[in-house]
Amino acid sequence: MKFLAALFVAVLALTGCATGGPAAAVGPIKEITVTISGKKVSPPPGRIEVRLNQGVKITVTSDVADEAHVHGYDKAATLLPNHPSVISFLADTTGLFEVETHDQDLQLFQLVVS
């Protein structure tokens, strides 16, 4: 009986009919690390692609106080000098999203969710 109940839950989860709640994360978490020193971004800004419903963890270390922000997701982190700050979220909306700092007005990268 327990086996049938577990099988039923597994089938519902696989078909997307389990709860109608938020989507589960897909694949491994995409970890992105960015460093800002002397107003230079490393690695240089570019596009980073993730899949829809993939977890994203952005770690930013800056040599000055600032704020990092993911536009479109309204996720942000306060940056303290030389202290790693993390922004984590589920990429549950498709599109192209700018990730930048506010005070230094630096583009960190563009996040492509597809």
mmCIF file of C-alpha atoms in Angstrom:
data_model
loop_
_atom_site.group_PDB
_atom_site.id
_atom_site.type_symbol
_atom_site.label_atom_id
_atom_site.label_comp_id
_atom_site.label_asym_id
_atom_site.label_seq_id
_atom_site.Cartn_x
_atom_site.Cartn_y
_atom_site.Cartn_z
ATOM 1 C CA MET A 1 0.000 0.000 0.000
ATOM 2 C CA LYS A 2 2.842 2.415 0.868
ATOM 3 C CA PHE A 3 4.458 1.588 -2.474
ATOM 4 C CA LEU A 4 1.270 2.503 -4.373
ATOM 5 C CA ALA A 5 0.932 5.777 -2.467
ATOM 6 C CA ALA A 6 4.559 6.672 -3.213
ATOM 7 C CA LEU A 7 4.092 5.741 -6.874
ATOM 8 C CA PHE A 8 0.967 7.906 -7.092
ATOM 9 C CA VAL A 9 2.800 10.925 -5.618
ATOM 10 C CA ALA A 10 5.727 10.378 -8.009
ATOM 11 C CA VAL A 11 3.387 10.222 -11.030
ATOM 12 C CA LEU A 12 1.610 13.403 -9.941
ATOM 13 C CA ALA A 13 4.911 15.193 -9.472
ATOM 14 C CA LEU A 14 6.202 14.108 -12.885
ATOM 15 C CA THR A 15 3.018 15.173 -14.652
ATOM 16 C CA GLY A 16 2.883 18.533 -12.914
ATOM 17 C CA CYS A 17 -0.466 17.810 -11.298
ATOM 18 C CA ALA A 18 0.686 17.478 -7.709
ATOM 19 C CA THR A 19 -0.212 20.800 -6.126
ATOM 20 C CA GLY A 20 -0.402 23.531 -8.762
ATOM 21 C CA GLY A 21 2.137 25.450 -6.645
ATOM 22 C CA PRO A 22 5.433 26.955 -7.724
ATOM 23 C CA ALA A 23 7.603 24.978 -10.120
ATOM 24 C CA ALA A 24 10.414 22.877 -8.731
ATOM 25 C CA ALA A 25 13.980 23.846 -9.546
ATOM 26 C CA VAL A 26 15.453 22.318 -12.713
ATOM 27 C CA GLY A 27 19.018 21.023 -12.851
ATOM 28 C CA PRO A 28 21.912 22.162 -10.705
ATOM 29 C CA ILE A 29 22.050 25.679 -9.281
ATOM 30 C CA LYS A 30 23.899 28.050 -11.599
ATOM 31 C CA GLU A 31 26.602 29.703 -9.493
ATOM 32 C CA ILE A 32 27.946 33.009 -10.803
ATOM 33 C CA THR A 33 30.822 34.855 -9.128
ATOM 34 C CA VAL A 34 31.668 38.477 -9.932
ATOM 35 C CA THR A 35 34.382 40.719 -8.481
ATOM 36 C CA ILE A 36 34.513 44.518 -8.737
ATOM 37 C CA SER A 37 37.822 46.276 -8.162
ATOM 38 C CA GLY A 38 38.681 49.821 -9.215
ATOM 39 C CA LYS A 39 35.362 50.049 -11.141
ATOM 40 C CA LYS A 40 36.411 47.024 -13.250
ATOM 41 C CA VAL A 41 34.184 43.954 -13.391
ATOM 42 C CA SER A 42 35.738 40.507 -13.478
ATOM 43 C CA PRO A 43 34.957 38.446 -15.428
ATOM 44 C CA PRO A 44 34.090 41.103 -18.034
ATOM 45 C CA PRO A 45 30.338 41.603 -18.544
ATOM 46 C CA GLY A 46 28.711 39.180 -20.948
ATOM 47 C CA ARG A 47 25.644 36.998 -21.231
ATOM 48 C CA ILE A 48 25.047 34.059 -18.924
ATOM 49 C CA GLU A 49 22.348 31.575 -19.842
ATOM 50 C CA VAL A 50 20.188 29.563 -17.467
ATOM 51 C CA ARG A 51 17.160 27.383 -17.975
ATOM 52 C CA LEU A 52 13.650 28.319 -16.925
ATOM 53 C CA ASN A 53 13.111 27.228 -13.290
ATOM 54 C CA GLN A 54 16.824 26.796 -12.638
ATOM 55 C CA GLY A 55 18.185 28.059 -9.342
ATOM 56 C CA VAL A 56 20.633 30.964 -9.582
ATOM 57 C CA LYS A 57 23.210 32.012 -6.973
ATOM 58 C CA ILE A 58 25.123 35.226 -7.686
ATOM 59 C CA THR A 59 28.062 36.107 -5.442
ATOM 60 C CA VAL A 60 29.408 39.633 -5.789
ATOM 61 C CA THR A 61 32.473 41.056 -4.047
ATOM 62 C CA SER A 62 33.161 44.776 -4.447
ATOM 63 C CA ASP A 63 35.985 46.946 -3.178
ATOM 64 C CA VAL A 64 33.464 49.707 -2.315
ATOM 65 C CA ALA A 65 29.992 49.827 -0.770
ATOM 66 C CA ASP A 66 27.174 49.564 -3.311
ATOM 67 C CA GLU A 67 24.092 47.540 -4.195
ATOM 68 C CA ALA A 68 23.825 44.772 -6.800
ATOM 69 C CA HIS A 69 20.437 44.334 -8.441
ATOM 70 C CA VAL A 70 18.811 41.818 -10.812
ATOM 71 C CA HIS A 71 16.303 43.782 -12.886
ATOM 72 C CA GLY A 72 13.033 42.038 -13.657
ATOM 73 C CA TYR A 73 13.327 39.819 -10.608
ATOM 74 C CA ASP A 74 13.642 42.702 -8.122
ATOM 75 C CA LYS A 75 16.370 40.858 -6.242
ATOM 76 C CA ALA A 76 19.175 42.854 -4.658
ATOM 77 C CA ALA A 77 22.056 42.622 -2.214
ATOM 78 C CA THR A 78 23.899 45.283 -0.272
ATOM 79 C CA LEU A 79 27.590 45.198 -1.084
ATOM 80 C CA LEU A 80 30.012 45.885 1.746
ATOM 81 C CA PRO A 81 33.673 46.525 0.847
ATOM 82 C CA ASN A 82 35.610 43.303 0.283
ATOM 83 C CA HIS A 83 32.785 41.134 1.658
ATOM 84 C CA PRO A 84 31.008 38.604 -0.624
ATOM 85 C CA SER A 85 27.255 39.224 -0.937
ATOM 86 C CA VAL A 86 24.812 36.690 -2.365
ATOM 87 C CA ILE A 87 21.631 36.981 -4.422
ATOM 88 C CA SER A 88 19.753 33.672 -4.804
ATOM 89 C CA PHE A 89 16.495 33.052 -6.650
ATOM 90 C CA LEU A 90 14.599 30.697 -8.939
ATOM 91 C CA ALA A 91 14.756 31.854 -12.590
ATOM 92 C CA ASP A 92 11.024 31.439 -13.154
ATOM 93 C CA THR A 93 10.527 34.120 -15.829
ATOM 94 C CA THR A 94 11.990 33.949 -19.337
ATOM 95 C CA GLY A 95 13.805 36.881 -20.887
ATOM 96 C CA LEU A 96 16.951 38.982 -20.771
ATOM 97 C CA PHE A 97 17.723 40.602 -17.415
ATOM 98 C CA GLU A 98 20.398 43.158 -16.531
ATOM 99 C CA VAL A 99 22.461 42.539 -13.414
ATOM 100 C CA GLU A 100 24.188 45.723 -12.313
ATOM 101 C CA THR A 101 25.326 47.921 -9.461
ATOM 102 C CA HIS A 102 23.473 51.078 -8.566
ATOM 103 C CA ASP A 103 25.995 53.561 -7.174
ATOM 104 C CA GLN A 104 28.878 52.666 -9.503
ATOM 105 C CA ASP A 105 26.423 52.077 -12.378
ATOM 106 C CA LEU A 106 28.323 48.999 -13.592
ATOM 107 C CA GLN A 107 26.847 46.202 -15.638
ATOM 108 C CA LEU A 108 27.898 42.885 -14.092
ATOM 109 C CA PHE A 109 26.327 40.677 -16.780
ATOM 110 C CA GLN A 110 23.110 39.936 -18.639
ATOM 111 C CA LEU A 111 21.111 36.928 -17.486
ATOM 112 C CA VAL A 112 19.295 35.038 -20.246
ATOM 113 C CA VAL A 113 16.514 32.748 -19.006
ATOM 114 C CA SER A 114 15.061 30.385 -21.620
#
